[in-house]
Each structure stands twice: as C-alpha cells, then as structure tokens.
C-alpha cells in the first residue's frame, strides 16, 4: 500500500479556451484543458512515492480531498458543497499516474473519492492511497 499527502488547496483542471475542429462535415467545439500548478504538484509528489515498477494487477485508488473551511461557513456546515466539483478534482489523477503506479488506468477497479473540510489545525490538501489488489 502506498499512502501520501499533498498539501495545498485542491483544484480542478482549468479551461484555457475552446478548440474548434471539423470532422465528417460537422463542426465540434471542445474545451482546451491545461495542467494547473496543483496538478503539476500532485504529479511531482506522486512520482516521488512511486514503486520501482508500476503495478500490473488490479488497483484500488482512494482520494480524499481536504478543502479549507471558509471563515463564513458555520461549523454546522459539514460538507464543502462548493466548487471545485469532486469529479473535476479527480479527473486527471488516474491518467496522470499511468506508467507510475499502474501501467494503465484501466487497472483501477476500485475508486473511492471524498471531498471534506480539512479538520481544524490540518492543512488542506489531498491524501492518496494506492493499493495493489492481489487475487488469492
């Protein structure tokens, strides 16, 4: 099992514009995305915790995004229901670690993702747990 923490405010991918292209006579427009400083930091720290060789077996990925609690949020608000969206935070993680923790992100067969406020006294960030699932 590999477990590590990346301190910082979790962010989603950023959109840098719109790409327009034509295929089969139909115009398509898709958002252009770029890695944010946050994504680069996650990749850099993740690679520092990589195994000697990527796993070849099924993998469980657990990602806990710890968000800062805004001063305006009352203590009775238990969950961060604001942007960034959890699925946008998670979007690039599996692709980013192809060839690092696993050979291909198709090996991720269990995925647990949560978004919570960081506990008092703890920095916001991302805790990642990667577990190799070994069949009996």
CSV table of C-alpha atoms in Angstrom, one decimal:
chain,number,residue,atom,x,y,z
A,1,UNK,CA,0.0,0.0,0.0
A,2,UNK,CA,1.2,3.5,-0.9
A,3,UNK,CA,-0.1,6.5,1.1
A,4,UNK,CA,0.9,10.1,0.8
A,5,UNK,CA,-0.4,13.6,1.3
A,6,UNK,CA,0.0,16.7,-0.9
A,7,UNK,CA,-0.5,19.9,1.0
A,8,UNK,CA,-2.3,22.7,-0.9
A,9,UNK,CA,-5.8,23.8,-1.9
A,10,UNK,CA,-7.1,21.1,-4.3
A,11,UNK,CA,-8.1,22.5,-7.7
A,12,UNK,CA,-9.7,21.1,-10.8
A,13,UNK,CA,-8.4,21.3,-14.4
A,14,UNK,CA,-8.5,24.7,-15.9
A,15,UNK,CA,-10.1,25.5,-19.2
A,16,UNK,CA,-7.8,27.6,-21.4
A,17,UNK,CA,-10.1,28.2,-24.3
A,18,UNK,CA,-12.1,26.4,-27.0
A,19,UNK,CA,-10.7,24.2,-29.7
A,20,UNK,CA,-12.8,24.0,-32.9
A,21,UNK,CA,-12.4,21.3,-35.5
A,22,UNK,CA,-14.4,19.8,-38.2
A,23,UNK,CA,-15.0,16.0,-38.6
A,24,UNK,CA,-17.2,14.5,-41.2
A,25,UNK,CA,-18.6,17.9,-42.2
A,26,UNK,CA,-19.7,18.7,-38.6
A,27,UNK,CA,-18.1,21.4,-36.5
A,28,UNK,CA,-17.0,20.3,-33.0
A,29,UNK,CA,-16.0,22.6,-30.1
A,30,UNK,CA,-14.3,21.2,-27.1
A,31,UNK,CA,-12.7,23.0,-24.1
A,32,UNK,CA,-8.9,23.1,-24.1
A,33,UNK,CA,-7.5,22.0,-20.8
A,34,UNK,CA,-4.1,22.5,-19.2
A,35,UNK,CA,-2.4,21.3,-16.1
A,36,UNK,CA,-2.7,23.7,-13.3
A,37,UNK,CA,0.1,24.2,-10.7
A,38,UNK,CA,-1.9,22.0,-8.4
A,39,UNK,CA,-1.9,19.1,-11.0
A,40,UNK,CA,1.8,19.5,-11.5
A,41,UNK,CA,2.5,19.4,-7.8
A,42,UNK,CA,0.3,16.2,-7.4
A,43,UNK,CA,2.3,14.6,-10.2
A,44,UNK,CA,5.7,15.6,-8.8
A,45,UNK,CA,4.9,14.4,-5.3
A,46,UNK,CA,3.2,11.2,-6.6
A,47,UNK,CA,6.2,10.3,-8.6
A,48,UNK,CA,8.4,10.6,-5.5
A,49,UNK,CA,6.3,7.9,-3.9
A,50,UNK,CA,6.1,5.6,-6.9
A,51,UNK,CA,7.1,1.9,-6.7
A,52,UNK,CA,10.2,0.7,-8.5
A,53,UNK,CA,7.9,-0.7,-11.3
A,54,UNK,CA,4.2,0.1,-12.0
A,55,UNK,CA,1.7,-2.4,-10.6
A,56,UNK,CA,0.4,-5.0,-13.2
A,57,UNK,CA,-2.5,-6.2,-11.1
A,58,UNK,CA,-5.9,-4.5,-10.3
A,59,UNK,CA,-5.6,-1.4,-8.1
A,60,UNK,CA,-7.7,0.4,-5.6
A,61,UNK,CA,-7.4,4.2,-5.6
A,62,UNK,CA,-8.7,6.2,-2.6
A,63,UNK,CA,-8.6,10.0,-2.9
A,64,UNK,CA,-9.6,12.3,0.0
A,65,UNK,CA,-9.7,16.0,-0.9
A,66,UNK,CA,-9.4,18.2,2.2
A,67,UNK,CA,-10.8,21.6,1.4
A,68,UNK,CA,-10.2,24.8,3.5
A,69,UNK,CA,-13.2,25.8,5.6
A,70,UNK,CA,-14.2,29.4,4.6
A,71,UNK,CA,-14.5,31.7,7.6
A,72,UNK,CA,-18.0,32.5,6.5
A,73,UNK,CA,-19.0,28.8,6.8
A,74,UNK,CA,-20.6,28.0,10.1
A,75,UNK,CA,-19.4,25.0,12.0
A,76,UNK,CA,-22.7,23.3,11.4
A,77,UNK,CA,-22.0,23.1,7.6
A,78,UNK,CA,-20.4,19.7,7.5
A,79,UNK,CA,-19.5,19.2,3.8
A,80,UNK,CA,-17.9,21.5,1.2
A,81,UNK,CA,-20.6,21.8,-1.4
A,82,UNK,CA,-18.9,24.5,-3.4
A,83,UNK,CA,-16.5,24.4,-6.4
A,84,UNK,CA,-14.4,22.7,-7.4
A,85,UNK,CA,-16.6,19.7,-8.1
A,86,UNK,CA,-15.3,16.4,-6.8
A,87,UNK,CA,-15.3,14.7,-10.2
A,88,UNK,CA,-13.3,17.6,-11.7
A,89,UNK,CA,-10.7,17.3,-8.9
A,90,UNK,CA,-10.5,13.6,-9.6
A,91,UNK,CA,-10.5,13.9,-13.4
A,92,UNK,CA,-6.8,13.8,-14.2
A,93,UNK,CA,-5.5,11.7,-11.3
A,94,UNK,CA,-5.9,8.3,-12.9
A,95,UNK,CA,-4.4,9.4,-16.3
A,96,UNK,CA,-1.6,11.3,-14.6
A,97,UNK,CA,-0.2,8.2,-12.9
A,98,UNK,CA,-0.2,5.9,-16.0
A,99,UNK,CA,3.3,4.3,-16.0
A,100,UNK,CA,3.9,5.5,-12.4
A,101,UNK,CA,1.7,3.5,-10.1
A,102,UNK,CA,0.0,1.3,-12.7
A,103,UNK,CA,0.7,0.5,-16.3
A,104,UNK,CA,-2.7,1.9,-17.5
A,105,UNK,CA,-5.6,3.5,-15.6
A,106,UNK,CA,-7.8,0.7,-16.7
A,107,UNK,CA,-6.3,-1.3,-13.8
A,108,UNK,CA,-8.1,1.0,-11.3
A,109,UNK,CA,-11.0,-1.3,-10.5
A,110,UNK,CA,-11.9,0.3,-7.1
A,111,UNK,CA,-12.2,4.0,-6.7
A,112,UNK,CA,-13.2,5.9,-3.5
A,113,UNK,CA,-13.3,9.7,-3.7
A,114,UNK,CA,-14.4,12.1,-1.0
A,115,UNK,CA,-14.3,15.9,-0.5
A,116,UNK,CA,-14.3,17.1,3.1
A,117,UNK,CA,-13.3,20.2,5.1
A,118,UNK,CA,-9.8,19.9,6.5
A,119,UNK,CA,-10.0,19.3,10.2
A,120,UNK,CA,-9.1,22.2,12.5
A,121,UNK,CA,-5.3,22.5,12.6
A,122,UNK,CA,-4.7,20.4,9.5
A,123,UNK,CA,-3.6,21.8,6.1
A,124,UNK,CA,-5.9,21.4,3.1
A,125,UNK,CA,-4.7,19.0,0.5
A,126,UNK,CA,-5.1,15.6,-1.0
A,127,UNK,CA,-4.5,12.2,0.6
A,128,UNK,CA,-3.9,9.4,-1.8
A,129,UNK,CA,-3.9,5.7,-1.1
A,130,UNK,CA,-3.0,3.2,-3.8
A,131,UNK,CA,-3.4,-0.4,-3.0
A,132,UNK,CA,-2.5,-3.4,-5.2
A,133,UNK,CA,-5.3,-5.9,-5.2
A,134,UNK,CA,-3.9,-9.4,-5.2
A,135,UNK,CA,-6.2,-12.2,-6.1
A,136,UNK,CA,-6.0,-15.3,-3.9
